[in-house]
Amino acid sequence: MKKNITPTQQEVRLGDGEMIVSKTDLTGRITYANRTFMRISNFAERDLLGVQHNVVRHPDMPRGVYRFMWETLKSGQEFFGLVKNMTSEGHFYWVFANVTPDLDASGRAMGYFSVRRPPPAHAVRAAIPLYEAMLRLEREVGPATAPDASMAMLKKTIADLNTTYDRFVLDLYGQKAG
Ligand SMILES: Cc1cc2nc3c(=O)[nH]c(=O)nc-3n(C[C@H](O)[C@H](O)[C@H](O)COP(=O)(O)O)c2cc1C
């Protein structure tokens, strides 16, 4: 169960070369968490295992990002994205996330697998105004249509840049300068 945690303005950073790894079942319930995940999120293993992955959800993240993530995963594709997460104390940490379906020998999804690395600062700077615009739209349209409306905004923003979502995110991750 997700407890009510008040967000703070304090940032926690992943070290260079560090990775947060987790696995979930098909519903997004955590089945594995590595030590870096526990240390950065400040949750003990018993607070994570069997719990929905939204346990680290930050309220600054638009619902449309997760709608798009699940749409991508359900279609059998892997997802890349910049995610702001929240620790047990309410501190925030940004990650560059890769989430993939965890397939059995016959290619059927058994659950999902995620690896998160420290994002470049310019990628976070690019994500913030887009996510803020998505959140504003979500508040305007109300909870029922918020995820679809803001996912549509995300897709349109990418389309207007004449690129694909994956290329947009991976380019941001790959760029050194900025
Ligand atoms: C493998 C995997 C990893 C995930 N990692 C995160 C994460 O780091 N942070 C997060 O907020 N949601 C993560 N999610 C998505 C959550 O399951 C959930 O959809 C999201 O937090 C939105 O929650 P809400 O619908 O309660 O708003 C992950 C899902 C999967 C399958």
PDB file of C-alpha atoms and ligand atoms in Angstrom:
ATOM      1  CA  MET A   1       0.000   0.000   0.000  1.00  0.00           C
ATOM      2  CA  LYS A   2       1.303   3.433  -0.940  1.00  0.00           C
ATOM      3  CA  LYS A   3       1.552   5.658   2.104  1.00  0.00           C
ATOM      4  CA  ASN A   4       1.000   9.402   2.013  1.00  0.00           C
ATOM      5  CA  ILE A   5       4.444  10.954   1.740  1.00  0.00           C
ATOM      6  CA  THR A   6       4.952  14.703   1.418  1.00  0.00           C
ATOM      7  CA  PRO A   7       7.382  15.568  -1.397  1.00  0.00           C
ATOM      8  CA  THR A   8      10.454  17.595  -0.422  1.00  0.00           C
ATOM      9  CA  GLN A   9      12.738  19.663  -2.667  1.00  0.00           C
ATOM     10  CA  GLN A  10      15.753  17.523  -1.783  1.00  0.00           C
ATOM     11  CA  GLU A  11      17.409  15.550  -4.563  1.00  0.00           C
ATOM     12  CA  VAL A  12      19.082  12.168  -4.209  1.00  0.00           C
ATOM     13  CA  ARG A  13      21.493  11.218  -6.985  1.00  0.00           C
ATOM     14  CA  LEU A  14      22.479   7.906  -8.473  1.00  0.00           C
ATOM     15  CA  GLY A  15      26.255   7.617  -8.753  1.00  0.00           C
ATOM     16  CA  ASP A  16      27.927   7.284 -12.166  1.00  0.00           C
ATOM     17  CA  GLY A  17      27.742   3.656 -13.235  1.00  0.00           C
ATOM     18  CA  GLU A  18      25.140   2.786 -10.615  1.00  0.00           C
ATOM     19  CA  MET A  19      21.967   1.022 -11.687  1.00  0.00           C
ATOM     20  CA  ILE A  20      18.607   0.579 -10.017  1.00  0.00           C
ATOM     21  CA  VAL A  21      17.177  -2.807 -10.999  1.00  0.00           C
ATOM     22  CA  SER A  22      13.717  -4.192 -10.312  1.00  0.00           C
ATOM     23  CA  LYS A  23      11.396  -6.875 -11.588  1.00  0.00           C
ATOM     24  CA  THR A  24       7.627  -6.964 -11.403  1.00  0.00           C
ATOM     25  CA  ASP A  25       4.788  -9.353 -12.147  1.00  0.00           C
ATOM     26  CA  LEU A  26       2.401  -8.589 -15.000  1.00  0.00           C
ATOM     27  CA  THR A  27       0.427  -6.156 -12.833  1.00  0.00           C
ATOM     28  CA  GLY A  28       3.491  -4.078 -11.824  1.00  0.00           C
ATOM     29  CA  ARG A  29       3.916  -5.609  -8.369  1.00  0.00           C
ATOM     30  CA  ILE A  30       7.597  -5.718  -7.373  1.00  0.00           C
ATOM     31  CA  THR A  31       9.162  -9.205  -7.253  1.00  0.00           C
ATOM     32  CA  TYR A  32      12.836  -8.176  -7.102  1.00  0.00           C
ATOM     33  CA  ALA A  33      14.727  -5.053  -5.992  1.00  0.00           C
ATOM     34  CA  ASN A  34      18.518  -4.651  -6.054  1.00  0.00           C
ATOM     35  CA  ARG A  35      20.489  -3.007  -3.245  1.00  0.00           C
ATOM     36  CA  THR A  36      20.908   0.269  -5.115  1.00  0.00           C
ATOM     37  CA  PHE A  37      17.109   0.516  -5.425  1.00  0.00           C
ATOM     38  CA  MET A  38      16.742   0.038  -1.659  1.00  0.00           C
ATOM     39  CA  ARG A  39      19.511   2.515  -0.823  1.00  0.00           C
ATOM     40  CA  ILE A  40      18.359   5.295  -3.160  1.00  0.00           C
ATOM     41  CA  SER A  41      14.621   4.930  -2.436  1.00  0.00           C
ATOM     42  CA  ASN A  42      15.289   4.360   1.279  1.00  0.00           C
ATOM     43  CA  PHE A  43      12.778   1.510   1.332  1.00  0.00           C
ATOM     44  CA  ALA A  44      13.653  -1.821   2.946  1.00  0.00           C
ATOM     45  CA  GLU A  45      13.186  -4.975   0.882  1.00  0.00           C
ATOM     46  CA  ARG A  46      10.083  -5.885   2.891  1.00  0.00           C
ATOM     47  CA  ASP A  47       8.523  -2.509   1.956  1.00  0.00           C
ATOM     48  CA  LEU A  48       9.085  -3.182  -1.748  1.00  0.00           C
ATOM     49  CA  LEU A  49       8.450  -6.873  -2.416  1.00  0.00           C
ATOM     50  CA  GLY A  50       4.839  -7.620  -3.351  1.00  0.00           C
ATOM     51  CA  VAL A  51       4.054  -3.901  -3.546  1.00  0.00           C
ATOM     52  CA  GLN A  52       2.954  -1.967  -6.657  1.00  0.00           C
ATOM     53  CA  HIS A  53       5.793  -0.098  -8.339  1.00  0.00           C
ATOM     54  CA  ASN A  54       3.915   3.164  -7.845  1.00  0.00           C
ATOM     55  CA  VAL A  55       5.362   3.030  -4.293  1.00  0.00           C
ATOM     56  CA  VAL A  56       8.113   5.331  -5.657  1.00  0.00           C
ATOM     57  CA  ARG A  57       5.795   7.389  -7.873  1.00  0.00           C
ATOM     58  CA  HIS A  58       6.386  11.126  -7.665  1.00  0.00           C
ATOM     59  CA  PRO A  59       3.325  13.421  -7.981  1.00  0.00           C
ATOM     60  CA  ASP A  60       5.253  15.607 -10.469  1.00  0.00           C
ATOM     61  CA  MET A  61       5.140  12.745 -13.004  1.00  0.00           C
ATOM     62  CA  PRO A  62       2.290  12.993 -15.521  1.00  0.00           C
ATOM     63  CA  ARG A  63      -0.044  10.021 -15.722  1.00  0.00           C
ATOM     64  CA  GLY A  64       0.304  10.111 -19.519  1.00  0.00           C
ATOM     65  CA  VAL A  65       3.913   8.891 -19.265  1.00  0.00           C
ATOM     66  CA  TYR A  66       2.796   5.737 -17.448  1.00  0.00           C
ATOM     67  CA  ARG A  67      -0.161   5.279 -19.810  1.00  0.00           C
ATOM     68  CA  PHE A  68       2.331   5.354 -22.673  1.00  0.00           C
ATOM     69  CA  MET A  69       4.744   3.029 -20.833  1.00  0.00           C
ATOM     70  CA  TRP A  70       2.057   0.390 -20.253  1.00  0.00           C
ATOM     71  CA  GLU A  71       0.763   0.724 -23.840  1.00  0.00           C
ATOM     72  CA  THR A  72       4.317   0.147 -25.088  1.00  0.00           C
ATOM     73  CA  LEU A  73       4.938  -2.846 -22.784  1.00  0.00           C
ATOM     74  CA  LYS A  74       1.566  -4.464 -23.540  1.00  0.00           C
ATOM     75  CA  SER A  75       2.399  -4.319 -27.241  1.00  0.00           C
ATOM     76  CA  GLY A  76       5.552  -6.333 -26.474  1.00  0.00           C
ATOM     77  CA  GLN A  77       7.972  -3.426 -26.931  1.00  0.00           C
ATOM     78  CA  GLU A  78      10.547  -2.084 -24.490  1.00  0.00           C
ATOM     79  CA  PHE A  79      10.117   1.388 -23.011  1.00  0.00           C
ATOM     80  CA  PHE A  80      12.711   4.103 -22.429  1.00  0.00           C
ATOM     81  CA  GLY A  81      11.968   7.197 -20.427  1.00  0.00           C
ATOM     82  CA  LEU A  82      13.024   9.898 -18.005  1.00  0.00           C
ATOM     83  CA  VAL A  83      11.337   9.333 -14.681  1.00  0.00           C
ATOM     84  CA  LYS A  84      11.231  11.385 -11.483  1.00  0.00           C
ATOM     85  CA  ASN A  85      10.753   9.089  -8.516  1.00  0.00           C
ATOM     86  CA  MET A  86      10.258   9.688  -4.792  1.00  0.00           C
ATOM     87  CA  THR A  87      12.031   8.169  -1.798  1.00  0.00           C
ATOM     88  CA  SER A  88      10.361   7.053   1.424  1.00  0.00           C
ATOM     89  CA  GLU A  89      11.241  10.478   2.911  1.00  0.00           C
ATOM     90  CA  GLY A  90       9.700  12.389  -0.024  1.00  0.00           C
ATOM     91  CA  HIS A  91      13.043  13.280  -1.661  1.00  0.00           C
ATOM     92  CA  PHE A  92      13.235  13.017  -5.446  1.00  0.00           C
ATOM     93  CA  TYR A  93      15.575  11.192  -7.805  1.00  0.00           C
ATOM     94  CA  TRP A  94      15.654  11.305 -11.604  1.00  0.00           C
ATOM     95  CA  VAL A  95      16.471   8.202 -13.607  1.00  0.00           C
ATOM     96  CA  PHE A  96      16.812   7.163 -17.207  1.00  0.00           C
ATOM     97  CA  ALA A  97      14.669   4.033 -17.231  1.00  0.00           C
ATOM     98  CA  ASN A  98      14.510   1.047 -19.540  1.00  0.00           C
ATOM     99  CA  VAL A  99      11.604  -1.339 -18.951  1.00  0.00           C
ATOM    100  CA  THR A 100      11.287  -4.590 -20.889  1.00  0.00           C
ATOM    101  CA  PRO A 101       8.863  -7.498 -20.900  1.00  0.00           C
ATOM    102  CA  ASP A 102      10.445 -10.510 -19.107  1.00  0.00           C
ATOM    103  CA  LEU A 103       9.721 -13.368 -21.531  1.00  0.00           C
ATOM    104  CA  ASP A 104       9.530 -17.129 -20.918  1.00  0.00           C
ATOM    105  CA  ALA A 105      11.008 -19.695 -23.330  1.00  0.00           C
ATOM    106  CA  SER A 106       7.928 -19.524 -25.562  1.00  0.00           C
ATOM    107  CA  GLY A 107       8.104 -15.723 -25.759  1.00  0.00           C
ATOM    108  CA  ARG A 108       5.208 -15.085 -23.401  1.00  0.00           C
ATOM    109  CA  ALA A 109       5.556 -12.192 -20.940  1.00  0.00           C
ATOM    110  CA  MET A 110       5.989 -13.441 -17.354  1.00  0.00           C
ATOM    111  CA  GLY A 111       6.453  -9.965 -15.894  1.00  0.00           C
ATOM    112  CA  TYR A 112       8.632  -6.922 -16.470  1.00  0.00           C
ATOM    113  CA  PHE A 113      12.242  -6.008 -15.861  1.00  0.00           C
ATOM    114  CA  SER A 114      13.640  -2.522 -15.365  1.00  0.00           C
ATOM    115  CA  VAL A 115      17.110  -0.976 -15.245  1.00  0.00           C
ATOM    116  CA  ARG A 116      17.619   2.697 -14.395  1.00  0.00           C
ATOM    117  CA  ARG A 117      20.758   4.758 -14.832  1.00  0.00           C
ATOM    118  CA  PRO A 118      21.657   8.323 -13.886  1.00  0.00           C
ATOM    119  CA  PRO A 119      20.303  10.683 -16.573  1.00  0.00           C
ATOM    120  CA  PRO A 120      22.351  13.511 -18.099  1.00  0.00           C
ATOM    121  CA  ALA A 121      21.369  16.888 -16.612  1.00  0.00           C
ATOM    122  CA  HIS A 122      20.323  18.298 -20.006  1.00  0.00           C
ATOM    123  CA  ALA A 123      17.883  15.399 -20.494  1.00  0.00           C
ATOM    124  CA  VAL A 124      16.209  16.221 -17.180  1.00  0.00           C
ATOM    125  CA  ARG A 125      16.097  19.900 -18.173  1.00  0.00           C
ATOM    126  CA  ALA A 126      14.343  18.920 -21.424  1.00  0.00           C
ATOM    127  CA  ALA A 127      11.829  16.638 -19.673  1.00  0.00           C
ATOM    128  CA  ILE A 128      10.756  19.120 -16.973  1.00  0.00           C
ATOM    129  CA  PRO A 129       8.846  21.660 -19.149  1.00  0.00           C
ATOM    130  CA  LEU A 130       7.194  18.866 -21.165  1.00  0.00           C
ATOM    131  CA  TYR A 131       6.059  17.053 -18.023  1.00  0.00           C
ATOM    132  CA  GLU A 132       4.838  20.325 -16.509  1.00  0.00           C
ATOM    133  CA  ALA A 133       2.751  21.020 -19.615  1.00  0.00           C
ATOM    134  CA  MET A 134       1.347  17.476 -19.484  1.00  0.00           C
ATOM    135  CA  LEU A 135       0.448  17.897 -15.791  1.00  0.00           C
ATOM    136  CA  ARG A 136      -1.280  21.234 -16.493  1.00  0.00           C
ATOM    137  CA  LEU A 137      -3.347  19.569 -19.199  1.00  0.00           C
ATOM    138  CA  GLU A 138      -4.193  16.677 -16.850  1.00  0.00           C
ATOM    139  CA  ARG A 139      -5.510  19.122 -14.269  1.00  0.00           C
ATOM    140  CA  GLU A 140      -7.554  20.967 -16.896  1.00  0.00           C
ATOM    141  CA  VAL A 141      -9.290  17.913 -18.359  1.00  0.00           C
ATOM    142  CA  GLY A 142      -9.884  16.116 -15.045  1.00  0.00           C
ATOM    143  CA  PRO A 143      -8.928  12.647 -13.794  1.00  0.00           C
ATOM    144  CA  ALA A 144     -11.023  10.486 -16.125  1.00  0.00           C
ATOM    145  CA  THR A 145      -9.434  11.700 -19.363  1.00  0.00           C
ATOM    146  CA  ALA A 146      -6.091  12.886 -17.940  1.00  0.00           C
ATOM    147  CA  PRO A 147      -3.900   9.887 -18.883  1.00  0.00           C
ATOM    148  CA  ASP A 148      -5.136   9.700 -22.488  1.00  0.00           C
ATOM    149  CA  ALA A 149      -5.083  13.462 -23.024  1.00  0.00           C
ATOM    150  CA  SER A 150      -1.563  13.887 -21.734  1.00  0.00           C
ATOM    151  CA  MET A 151      -0.290  10.795 -23.582  1.00  0.00           C
ATOM    152  CA  ALA A 152      -1.705  12.390 -26.746  1.00  0.00           C
ATOM    153  CA  MET A 153       0.194  15.593 -25.904  1.00  0.00           C
ATOM    154  CA  LEU A 154       3.402  13.586 -25.443  1.00  0.00           C
ATOM    155  CA  LYS A 155       2.924  11.828 -28.796  1.00  0.00           C
ATOM    156  CA  LYS A 156       2.079  15.081 -30.597  1.00  0.00           C
ATOM    157  CA  THR A 157       5.112  16.883 -29.131  1.00  0.00           C
ATOM    158  CA  ILE A 158       7.348  14.091 -30.448  1.00  0.00           C
ATOM    159  CA  ALA A 159       5.577  13.968 -33.837  1.00  0.00           C
ATOM    160  CA  ASP A 160       5.940  17.748 -34.228  1.00  0.00           C
ATOM    161  CA  LEU A 161       9.699  17.294 -33.810  1.00  0.00           C
ATOM    162  CA  ASN A 162       9.616  14.881 -36.763  1.00  0.00           C
ATOM    163  CA  THR A 163      11.045  12.040 -34.725  1.00  0.00           C
ATOM    164  CA  THR A 164       9.927   8.923 -32.879  1.00  0.00           C
ATOM    165  CA  TYR A 165       9.569   8.663 -29.113  1.00  0.00           C
ATOM    166  CA  ASP A 166      12.471   6.207 -28.779  1.00  0.00           C
ATOM    167  CA  ARG A 167      14.781   8.307 -30.946  1.00  0.00           C
ATOM    168  CA  PHE A 168      13.843  11.446 -28.983  1.00  0.00           C
ATOM    169  CA  VAL A 169      14.576   9.846 -25.601  1.00  0.00           C
ATOM    170  CA  LEU A 170      17.679   7.916 -26.667  1.00  0.00           C
ATOM    171  CA  ASP A 171      19.136  11.021 -28.370  1.00  0.00           C
ATOM    172  CA  LEU A 172      18.610  12.959 -25.154  1.00  0.00           C
ATOM    173  CA  TYR A 173      20.345  10.211 -23.212  1.00  0.00           C
ATOM    174  CA  GLY A 174      23.198   9.879 -25.697  1.00  0.00           C
ATOM    175  CA  GLN A 175      24.040  13.564 -26.129  1.00  0.00           C
ATOM    176  CA  LYS A 176      27.109  14.510 -24.169  1.00  0.00           C
ATOM    177  CA  ALA A 177      26.884  18.289 -24.344  1.00  0.00           C
ATOM    178  CA  GLY A 178      24.393  20.573 -22.792  1.00  0.00           C
TER     179      GLY A 178
HETATM  180  C1  LIG B   1       9.141  -3.002 -14.388  1.00  0.00           C
HETATM  181  C2  LIG B   1       8.368  -1.754 -14.013  1.00  0.00           C
HETATM  182  C3  LIG B   1       9.038  -0.704 -13.419  1.00  0.00           C
HETATM  183  C4  LIG B   1       8.372   0.460 -13.036  1.00  0.00           C
HETATM  184  N1  LIG B   1       9.082   1.441 -12.436  1.00  0.00           N
HETATM  185  C5  LIG B   1       8.427   2.541 -12.000  1.00  0.00           C
HETATM  186  C6  LIG B   1       9.123   3.564 -11.317  1.00  0.00           C
HETATM  187  O1  LIG B   1      10.346   3.518 -11.138  1.00  0.00           O
HETATM  188  N2  LIG B   1       8.411   4.626 -10.867  1.00  0.00           N
HETATM  189  C7  LIG B   1       7.063   4.745 -11.061  1.00  0.00           C
HETATM  190  O2  LIG B   1       6.466   5.730 -10.599  1.00  0.00           O
HETATM  191  N3  LIG B   1       6.375   3.796 -11.731  1.00  0.00           N
HETATM  192  C8  LIG B   1       7.026   2.703 -12.195  1.00  0.00           C
HETATM  193  N4  LIG B   1       6.328   1.744 -12.863  1.00  0.00           N
HETATM  194  C9  LIG B   1       4.908   2.010 -13.211  1.00  0.00           C
HETATM  195  C10 LIG B   1       3.963   1.734 -12.061  1.00  0.00           C
HETATM  196  O3  LIG B   1       3.624   0.372 -12.085  1.00  0.00           O
HETATM  197  C11 LIG B   1       2.678   2.583 -12.211  1.00  0.00           C
HETATM  198  O4  LIG B   1       2.059   2.308 -13.448  1.00  0.00           O
HETATM  199  C12 LIG B   1       2.963   4.096 -12.135  1.00  0.00           C
HETATM  200  O5  LIG B   1       3.709   4.427 -10.985  1.00  0.00           O
HETATM  201  C13 LIG B   1       1.653   4.906 -12.116  1.00  0.00           C
HETATM  202  O6  LIG B   1       0.964   4.621 -10.966  1.00  0.00           O
HETATM  203  P1  LIG B   1      -0.512   5.142 -10.724  1.00  0.00           P
HETATM  204  O7  LIG B   1      -1.360   4.539 -11.819  1.00  0.00           O
HETATM  205  O8  LIG B   1      -0.893   4.667  -9.365  1.00  0.00           O
HETATM  206  O9  LIG B   1      -0.470   6.633 -10.849  1.00  0.00           O
HETATM  207  C14 LIG B   1       6.980   0.572 -13.263  1.00  0.00           C
HETATM  208  C15 LIG B   1       6.291  -0.483 -13.871  1.00  0.00           C
HETATM  209  C16 LIG B   1       6.973  -1.626 -14.258  1.00  0.00           C
HETATM  210  C17 LIG B   1       6.220  -2.749 -14.928  1.00  0.00           C
END
